[in-house]
C-alpha angles and dihedrals in degrees: 000000000000120000089022090081091065093065097035096047091046092051090048093052093045096045103141113249134209129226090279087058090243116138118257103212093166087071091056090045089052093050093048099043104036112104107246095021091052090055093049093052093045091051093048094046097041093242119159105244090225089067116083112218112241113255121233116236118254092246131013119245092238088057092054092043090058090059097041117117120240113285119258091218118107090221091216092162094060140253127314131181119228110212111226099215120196094251099047095039097050105027111020107027089152088070089057090049091052090049090052092051090052095046093050097043085054090056105262129133106229123216124183128194109233097192117101102263136163140198089227096234090133091066096034092056094049097045098254093133097157090059090043090054091052094046092048092045087058093047089051092049091059094043096042097099091051092044096050090048089056091246114164118242111218113206121188101186110072096214093058091045091051090052091052093042099046121357096048100062090046094051096044097033112179093025104124095203088054091056091044089054093050090052095042098047111108138166125236091262096045096055099065091038087057102032105020111028092156094056124098130158115275094239135044122237091204094195136126117244136196108209127202108193115208120248091253089054088054095044106035117359108038120215101235100106093045092049090050090052091052089048091054089054089056100262118149099217131206112183109203118225092211096122111194115035091209103242100096089184110262092013092069094048101049124096109259097031102069097095092049090048090051094045091054090052092046092056096077115325102066096039089053092051093048092048096050125096108267088240092060115109119237112214130187122157093196120089091218093052093049090047091051090047095048091045098049101031108031093178091068125083105206113206136197114235090246089066091053094047090047091052088053088059089057100035088241136142101256093224093055098066118034095175104248104328105143127175114238115241118242108282133222111216109257124215090256090053091050093050091047099046095091091052088051091051089048090050092047088053091048094051088050094047094048091049093057097040100051 
């Protein structure tokens, strides 16, 4: 997940906004998925044309959270903070919705920071440690009241959780809030194991699942608690020992790397998916892993564990209701898109230039 964050974070920051200052992700999706414009952007950005560019969601999770009515749950197990990571917030907000449903059903009161925050991995992974320190210091300032109250911080994206659990306290050694965040960061599976061991979803999914752990789950987090949460929901789990999925963020998108990325996926991950029964769920908590699976095996519907647990609340098939994820129809370039294409190309070149000069 390393260099990928340069491009993703930059696009997030430069999302066009309307007169109401709200982001206009459809414009970016138009630019990156319209024939002709797409080719120009891929050439300028060094993206392999065989790689679809991920689409921004129509609305961020944090935006819908601001408009959400108060929860009906009593929250008798206490407060938790759900971390709105860049990938979930901007690309897969339905996963955060599913996580909220699970947390509230388990008896927690959920809070979400609505400021634009980041875990800093973009800058850590590219050696820009001074910038990473500033970004993380701001993040800690926002989270400080929750951290000092001992509130768990639930993180859905493994790469962000790994930064909080490991890199953060090394980078800001001596910062007590950094050490608190390292101790209080939990995954969705770890939280009920620690704070609600008697809770389980009211229904059973009763399905088999192939699970591709993220690299950071292998290296820093472990997947044990999350697997146990799925088993309590009736999932027959098979955790693949495939290791690296092959995307490696920016690496798998860049021209000249596609074949290596594909070969890594073909080592274990893709053969296991092809050999599985069509009814078998495919789970991957990491955005990169889900992207790799969708790109290379379009028949699969890779899910986050939060979606499976949310389905167990309802007694549904997890693949039938993907909580608001809608594919955008093919778009015809609008006048605005055509006028802004040169600016988008310039931005792509700037991102590429910055990546190689820092």
